[in-house]
PDB file of C-alpha atoms in Angstrom:
ATOM      1  CA  MET A   1     -73.467  52.035 -66.016  1.00 63.00           C
ATOM      2  CA  ALA A   2     -75.287  54.153 -63.448  1.00 76.00           C
ATOM      3  CA  VAL A   3     -72.662  56.889 -63.538  1.00 90.00           C
ATOM      4  CA  ASP A   4     -73.340  57.409 -67.262  1.00 94.00           C
ATOM      5  CA  GLN A   5     -76.734  58.872 -66.330  1.00 93.00           C
ATOM      6  CA  ASP A   6     -75.105  61.597 -64.240  1.00 96.00           C
ATOM      7  CA  TYR A   7     -73.065  63.272 -66.983  1.00 97.00           C
ATOM      8  CA  PHE A   8     -73.685  65.182 -70.198  1.00 97.00           C
ATOM      9  CA  PHE A   9     -71.578  66.289 -73.142  1.00 97.00           C
ATOM     10  CA  ILE A  10     -71.973  70.020 -73.828  1.00 97.00           C
ATOM     11  CA  GLN A  11     -72.331  70.445 -77.579  1.00 95.00           C
ATOM     12  CA  LYS A  12     -73.395  73.106 -80.028  1.00 94.00           C
ATOM     13  CA  LYS A  13     -77.109  73.231 -80.679  1.00 93.00           C
ATOM     14  CA  ASP A  14     -78.263  71.889 -84.061  1.00 92.00           C
ATOM     15  CA  ASP A  15     -78.890  75.208 -85.787  1.00 93.00           C
ATOM     16  CA  ASP A  16     -77.023  76.246 -88.947  1.00 92.00           C
ATOM     17  CA  THR A  17     -77.673  79.932 -88.256  1.00 94.00           C
ATOM     18  CA  LEU A  18     -75.544  79.835 -85.094  1.00 94.00           C
ATOM     19  CA  PRO A  19     -71.967  81.126 -85.349  1.00 95.00           C
ATOM     20  CA  SER A  20     -68.910  78.894 -85.440  1.00 95.00           C
ATOM     21  CA  LEU A  21     -66.094  80.745 -83.742  1.00 97.00           C
ATOM     22  CA  THR A  22     -62.649  81.146 -85.291  1.00 97.00           C
ATOM     23  CA  PRO A  23     -59.805  82.690 -83.256  1.00 97.00           C
ATOM     24  CA  ASP A  24     -57.595  85.391 -84.706  1.00 97.00           C
ATOM     25  CA  GLU A  25     -53.862  84.836 -85.142  1.00 97.00           C
ATOM     26  CA  ASN A  26     -52.888  86.502 -81.867  1.00 97.00           C
ATOM     27  CA  THR A  27     -55.326  84.323 -79.926  1.00 97.00           C
ATOM     28  CA  VAL A  28     -53.944  81.184 -81.563  1.00 96.00           C
ATOM     29  CA  ASP A  29     -50.391  82.244 -80.772  1.00 97.00           C
ATOM     30  CA  ARG A  30     -51.350  82.504 -77.102  1.00 96.00           C
ATOM     31  CA  HIS A  31     -52.391  78.832 -76.987  1.00 94.00           C
ATOM     32  CA  TYR A  32     -55.833  79.936 -75.900  1.00 94.00           C
ATOM     33  CA  SER A  33     -57.345  76.479 -75.581  1.00 91.00           C
ATOM     34  CA  PHE A  34     -55.033  75.114 -72.910  1.00 89.00           C
ATOM     35  CA  GLU A  35     -52.792  77.837 -71.486  1.00 90.00           C
ATOM     36  CA  PRO A  36     -54.097  80.091 -68.640  1.00 91.00           C
ATOM     37  CA  GLN A  37     -53.467  83.747 -69.388  1.00 94.00           C
ATOM     38  CA  PRO A  38     -51.909  86.302 -67.036  1.00 93.00           C
ATOM     39  CA  TYR A  39     -54.281  88.669 -65.271  1.00 91.00           C
ATOM     40  CA  GLY A  40     -54.947  91.761 -67.367  1.00 94.00           C
ATOM     41  CA  ALA A  41     -53.928  90.179 -70.668  1.00 96.00           C
ATOM     42  CA  ALA A  42     -55.808  91.303 -73.759  1.00 97.00           C
ATOM     43  CA  PRO A  43     -59.086  89.510 -74.522  1.00 98.00           C
ATOM     44  CA  PHE A  44     -59.175  86.603 -76.916  1.00 98.00           C
ATOM     45  CA  MET A  45     -60.639  87.598 -80.284  1.00 98.00           C
ATOM     46  CA  PHE A  46     -63.065  85.456 -82.269  1.00 98.00           C
ATOM     47  CA  SER A  47     -65.063  85.891 -85.454  1.00 97.00           C
ATOM     48  CA  ASP A  48     -67.744  83.834 -87.176  1.00 96.00           C
ATOM     49  CA  GLY A  49     -65.417  81.922 -89.448  1.00 91.00           C
ATOM     50  CA  ALA A  50     -68.175  79.991 -91.194  1.00 89.00           C
ATOM     51  CA  CYS A  51     -70.549  82.835 -92.002  1.00 93.00           C
ATOM     52  CA  GLU A  52     -69.448  83.425 -95.610  1.00 91.00           C
ATOM     53  CA  TYR A  53     -69.670  79.742 -96.437  1.00 89.00           C
ATOM     54  CA  ALA A  54     -73.096  79.629 -94.805  1.00 90.00           C
ATOM     55  CA  ARG A  55     -74.264  82.549 -96.909  1.00 93.00           C
ATOM     56  CA  LYS A  56     -73.140  80.770-100.083  1.00 92.00           C
ATOM     57  CA  LEU A  57     -75.416  77.924 -99.039  1.00 93.00           C
ATOM     58  CA  GLY A  58     -78.313  80.313 -98.594  1.00 94.00           C
ATOM     59  CA  ILE A  59     -78.149  80.273 -94.794  1.00 93.00           C
ATOM     60  CA  VAL A  60     -78.673  83.661 -93.173  1.00 94.00           C
ATOM     61  CA  PRO A  61     -76.538  84.014 -90.022  1.00 94.00           C
ATOM     62  CA  GLY A  62     -78.599  84.640 -86.925  1.00 92.00           C
ATOM     63  CA  THR A  63     -78.728  88.085 -85.353  1.00 93.00           C
ATOM     64  CA  ASP A  64     -79.710  86.896 -81.883  1.00 93.00           C
ATOM     65  CA  ILE A  65     -76.384  85.735 -80.443  1.00 95.00           C
ATOM     66  CA  PRO A  66     -76.838  83.047 -77.760  1.00 95.00           C
ATOM     67  CA  ASP A  67     -75.288  82.918 -74.306  1.00 95.00           C
ATOM     68  CA  ILE A  68     -73.008  79.994 -75.167  1.00 96.00           C
ATOM     69  CA  LEU A  69     -70.818  79.948 -78.264  1.00 97.00           C
ATOM     70  CA  PHE A  70     -68.512  77.234 -79.532  1.00 96.00           C
ATOM     71  CA  ALA A  71     -64.985  77.334 -80.911  1.00 95.00           C
ATOM     72  CA  GLY A  72     -64.738  73.683 -81.856  1.00 93.00           C
ATOM     73  CA  THR A  73     -65.510  71.910 -78.600  1.00 94.00           C
ATOM     74  CA  ASP A  74     -64.387  74.885 -76.501  1.00 95.00           C
ATOM     75  CA  LEU A  75     -66.924  77.123 -74.765  1.00 97.00           C
ATOM     76  CA  VAL A  76     -67.286  80.896 -74.864  1.00 97.00           C
ATOM     77  CA  VAL A  77     -69.970  82.076 -72.432  1.00 97.00           C
ATOM     78  CA  ARG A  78     -71.629  85.330 -71.452  1.00 96.00           C
ATOM     79  CA  LYS A  79     -70.661  87.006 -68.187  1.00 96.00           C
ATOM     80  CA  HIS A  80     -73.684  85.808 -66.185  1.00 95.00           C
ATOM     81  CA  ILE A  81     -72.797  82.182 -66.944  1.00 95.00           C
ATOM     82  CA  ARG A  82     -69.165  82.892 -66.119  1.00 96.00           C
ATOM     83  CA  ASP A  83     -70.316  84.336 -62.793  1.00 97.00           C
ATOM     84  CA  LEU A  84     -72.295  81.173 -62.026  1.00 96.00           C
ATOM     85  CA  LEU A  85     -69.225  79.055 -62.737  1.00 97.00           C
ATOM     86  CA  ILE A  86     -66.994  81.331 -60.660  1.00 97.00           C
ATOM     87  CA  GLY A  87     -69.433  80.911 -57.787  1.00 96.00           C
ATOM     88  CA  LEU A  88     -68.937  77.145 -57.901  1.00 96.00           C
ATOM     89  CA  ASP A  89     -65.173  77.576 -57.376  1.00 96.00           C
ATOM     90  CA  LEU A  90     -64.408  74.733 -59.758  1.00 96.00           C
ATOM     91  CA  PRO A  91     -60.784  73.540 -59.615  1.00 95.00           C
ATOM     92  CA  GLY A  92     -58.785  73.581 -62.850  1.00 95.00           C
ATOM     93  CA  VAL A  93     -61.275  75.823 -64.676  1.00 96.00           C
ATOM     94  CA  TYR A  94     -59.907  79.114 -66.001  1.00 96.00           C
ATOM     95  CA  MET A  95     -61.770  81.925 -67.724  1.00 96.00           C
ATOM     96  CA  HIS A  96     -60.455  84.774 -69.830  1.00 97.00           C
ATOM     97  CA  PRO A  97     -62.252  87.745 -71.439  1.00 98.00           C
ATOM     98  CA  ALA A  98     -63.258  87.217 -75.046  1.00 98.00           C
ATOM     99  CA  VAL A  99     -64.593  89.437 -77.809  1.00 98.00           C
ATOM    100  CA  PHE A 100     -66.768  88.012 -80.566  1.00 98.00           C
ATOM    101  CA  VAL A 101     -67.264  89.846 -83.862  1.00 97.00           C
ATOM    102  CA  ASP A 102     -70.385  88.441 -85.477  1.00 97.00           C
ATOM    103  CA  ALA A 103     -71.340  88.007 -89.142  1.00 96.00           C
ATOM    104  CA  TYR A 104     -72.616  91.591 -89.212  1.00 96.00           C
ATOM    105  CA  ASP A 105     -69.370  93.043 -87.791  1.00 96.00           C
ATOM    106  CA  ARG A 106     -70.933  93.773 -84.421  1.00 97.00           C
ATOM    107  CA  ARG A 107     -68.629  93.428 -81.426  1.00 97.00           C
ATOM    108  CA  HIS A 108     -69.838  91.452 -78.418  1.00 97.00           C
ATOM    109  CA  GLU A 109     -67.575  92.124 -75.461  1.00 97.00           C
ATOM    110  CA  ASP A 110     -69.471  90.397 -72.648  1.00 97.00           C
ATOM    111  CA  TYR A 111     -68.071  86.907 -73.283  1.00 98.00           C
ATOM    112  CA  TRP A 112     -65.530  84.750 -71.473  1.00 98.00           C
ATOM    113  CA  PHE A 113     -63.512  81.848 -72.817  1.00 98.00           C
ATOM    114  CA  VAL A 114     -63.644  78.751 -70.602  1.00 97.00           C
ATOM    115  CA  ALA A 115     -60.408  76.755 -70.442  1.00 94.00           C
ATOM    116  CA  ILE A 116     -59.677  73.464 -68.714  1.00 95.00           C
ATOM    117  CA  PRO A 117     -56.011  72.704 -69.475  1.00 93.00           C
ATOM    118  CA  GLU A 118     -55.966  69.270 -67.818  1.00 93.00           C
ATOM    119  CA  ARG A 119     -58.232  66.662 -69.353  1.00 95.00           C
ATOM    120  CA  LEU A 120     -59.814  63.822 -67.424  1.00 97.00           C
ATOM    121  CA  SER A 121     -59.512  60.370 -68.989  1.00 96.00           C
ATOM    122  CA  CYS A 122     -62.425  58.516 -67.448  1.00 97.00           C
ATOM    123  CA  TRP A 123     -64.025  56.530 -70.253  1.00 97.00           C
ATOM    124  CA  ASP A 124     -64.099  52.794 -69.754  1.00 96.00           C
ATOM    125  CA  ARG A 125     -61.892  50.958 -72.253  1.00 95.00           C
ATOM    126  CA  GLN A 126     -63.890  47.764 -71.783  1.00 95.00           C
ATOM    127  CA  LEU A 127     -67.397  49.174 -72.221  1.00 95.00           C
ATOM    128  CA  SER A 128     -66.842  52.046 -74.687  1.00 96.00           C
ATOM    129  CA  GLU A 129     -66.645  51.573 -78.445  1.00 96.00           C
ATOM    130  CA  PHE A 130     -63.570  53.121 -80.049  1.00 96.00           C
ATOM    131  CA  GLU A 131     -61.061  52.806 -82.879  1.00 93.00           C
ATOM    132  CA  ASP A 132     -58.299  50.356 -81.963  1.00 89.00           C
ATOM    133  CA  GLU A 133     -55.548  52.401 -83.585  1.00 91.00           C
ATOM    134  CA  PRO A 134     -55.041  55.728 -81.762  1.00 91.00           C
ATOM    135  CA  LEU A 135     -53.514  58.890 -83.172  1.00 92.00           C
ATOM    136  CA  GLU A 136     -50.292  60.166 -81.629  1.00 90.00           C
ATOM    137  CA  LEU A 137     -50.575  63.942 -81.563  1.00 85.00           C
ATOM    138  CA  GLY A 138     -48.436  66.411 -79.631  1.00 80.00           C
ATOM    139  CA  GLY A 139     -47.220  63.735 -77.270  1.00 82.00           C
ATOM    140  CA  PHE A 140     -50.752  62.547 -76.545  1.00 86.00           C
ATOM    141  CA  THR A 141     -52.429  59.274 -77.483  1.00 91.00           C
ATOM    142  CA  LEU A 142     -55.911  60.118 -78.743  1.00 95.00           C
ATOM    143  CA  TYR A 143     -58.709  57.743 -79.714  1.00 94.00           C
ATOM    144  CA  SER A 144     -61.762  58.080 -81.922  1.00 95.00           C
ATOM    145  CA  VAL A 145     -64.536  57.067 -79.538  1.00 96.00           C
ATOM    146  CA  TYR A 146     -67.942  56.135 -80.972  1.00 95.00           C
ATOM    147  CA  SER A 147     -69.867  55.424 -77.774  1.00 96.00           C
ATOM    148  CA  TYR A 148     -68.941  56.156 -74.197  1.00 96.00           C
ATOM    149  CA  SER A 149     -69.288  54.441 -70.876  1.00 96.00           C
ATOM    150  CA  LEU A 150     -67.625  56.094 -67.923  1.00 97.00           C
ATOM    151  CA  ASP A 151     -65.257  54.293 -65.584  1.00 97.00           C
ATOM    152  CA  ALA A 152     -66.804  54.516 -62.130  1.00 95.00           C
ATOM    153  CA  THR A 153     -63.596  53.312 -60.473  1.00 95.00           C
ATOM    154  CA  VAL A 154     -61.791  56.399 -61.808  1.00 96.00           C
ATOM    155  CA  LEU A 155     -64.552  58.854 -60.940  1.00 97.00           C
ATOM    156  CA  ASP A 156     -65.172  57.473 -57.455  1.00 95.00           C
ATOM    157  CA  LYS A 157     -61.600  58.388 -56.509  1.00 96.00           C
ATOM    158  CA  ILE A 158     -62.272  62.053 -57.301  1.00 97.00           C
ATOM    159  CA  PRO A 159     -64.466  64.216 -55.030  1.00 97.00           C
ATOM    160  CA  LEU A 160     -67.648  65.231 -56.848  1.00 96.00           C
ATOM    161  CA  HIS A 161     -66.850  68.941 -56.646  1.00 96.00           C
ATOM    162  CA  GLN A 162     -63.655  68.320 -58.605  1.00 96.00           C
ATOM    163  CA  ARG A 163     -65.497  66.589 -61.441  1.00 97.00           C
ATOM    164  CA  LEU A 164     -68.612  68.712 -61.892  1.00 98.00           C
ATOM    165  CA  LEU A 165     -67.106  70.112 -65.092  1.00 98.00           C
ATOM    166  CA  PHE A 166     -64.206  68.681 -67.096  1.00 98.00           C
ATOM    167  CA  LYS A 167     -62.895  67.976 -70.584  1.00 97.00           C
ATOM    168  CA  MET A 168     -62.834  64.377 -71.713  1.00 97.00           C
ATOM    169  CA  GLY A 169     -59.291  63.070 -72.050  1.00 96.00           C
ATOM    170  CA  ASP A 170     -57.586  60.671 -74.467  1.00 96.00           C
ATOM    171  CA  THR A 171     -60.113  61.390 -77.222  1.00 95.00           C
ATOM    172  CA  LEU A 172     -59.894  63.306 -80.494  1.00 93.00           C
ATOM    173  CA  ALA A 173     -63.123  65.107 -79.607  1.00 91.00           C
ATOM    174  CA  ALA A 174     -62.321  66.729 -76.268  1.00 92.00           C
ATOM    175  CA  TRP A 175     -65.913  67.469 -75.292  1.00 95.00           C
ATOM    176  CA  PHE A 176     -66.775  69.466 -72.213  1.00 97.00           C
ATOM    177  CA  VAL A 177     -68.603  67.242 -69.744  1.00 98.00           C
ATOM    178  CA  CYS A 178     -70.872  68.473 -66.955  1.00 98.00           C
ATOM    179  CA  HIS A 179     -72.523  66.712 -64.031  1.00 97.00           C
ATOM    180  CA  GLN A 180     -76.302  66.747 -63.738  1.00 96.00           C
ATOM    181  CA  ASP A 181     -76.014  68.960 -60.649  1.00 97.00           C
ATOM    182  CA  ILE A 182     -74.885  71.917 -62.782  1.00 97.00           C
ATOM    183  CA  ALA A 183     -76.525  70.956 -66.094  1.00 96.00           C
ATOM    184  CA  GLU A 184     -79.135  73.709 -65.897  1.00 94.00           C
ATOM    185  CA  ILE A 185     -76.402  76.354 -66.167  1.00 95.00           C
ATOM    186  CA  PHE A 186     -75.721  75.177 -69.713  1.00 95.00           C
ATOM    187  CA  ARG A 187     -79.189  73.955 -70.667  1.00 88.00           C
ATOM    188  CA  GLY A 188     -81.047  77.229 -70.102  1.00 73.00           C
ATOM    189  CA  ASN A 189     -84.333  75.831 -71.422  1.00 57.00           C
ATOM    190  CA  GLY A 190     -82.650  75.150 -74.747  1.00 57.00           C
ATOM    191  CA  GLU A 191     -82.145  78.846 -75.532  1.00 68.00           C
ATOM    192  CA  ARG A 192     -78.454  79.225 -74.705  1.00 77.00           C
ATOM    193  CA  GLY A 193     -76.989  77.851 -77.922  1.00 91.00           C
ATOM    194  CA  ALA A 194     -75.955  74.538 -76.378  1.00 94.00           C
ATOM    195  CA  LYS A 195     -77.452  71.096 -76.173  1.00 94.00           C
ATOM    196  CA  LEU A 196     -76.708  68.543 -73.489  1.00 95.00           C
ATOM    197  CA  VAL A 197     -76.225  64.983 -74.695  1.00 95.00           C
ATOM    198  CA  ALA A 198     -76.351  62.320 -72.001  1.00 95.00           C
ATOM    199  CA  ILE A 199     -73.272  60.128 -71.979  1.00 95.00           C
ATOM    200  CA  LYS A 200     -75.498  57.061 -72.164  1.00 91.00           C
ATOM    201  CA  ASP A 201     -77.194  58.390 -75.331  1.00 91.00           C
ATOM    202  CA  TYR A 202     -74.100  59.476 -77.245  1.00 89.00           C
TER     203      TYR A 202
END
């Protein structure tokens, strides 16, 4: 569908030297992925949880830390990207300070965790390919989706500004999704640690 050309999944760039973020126990206890934090609360703490395994495989963790990091499908971005997102005044998007300790024990304190507590279920059940049997998890019905087509009837009811950035709902992989109008914020000429995958090409 035409609307599929307008949206991209934001995913980690294919580079084994990039960090894979793991939250510490306190961050997990604060339900960091879906619960907005009170103003002034301590930063979320992340480390490169995969670095030792990578080293055992002969992979040397990178020293040049990119602007966009990934904790699963969640985004952790540097302050200048956070400022761009703040400037868009996106509804339902919350950001909280984050500290990342890299594979060389260096602290990076200029990051922000991006949270979107409410997911948007807008994939077309008729045109997408998915597993028939969903998983019931935490009161949610989640599907394994293999290819996506967006439901224009759902999206057309939502003003564009309210759907420039969202998390895909009713799926096991809750990817961040961005509209083409703000794609350059995340693309950054391919140097920001993220790749944008068009919905139609997933």
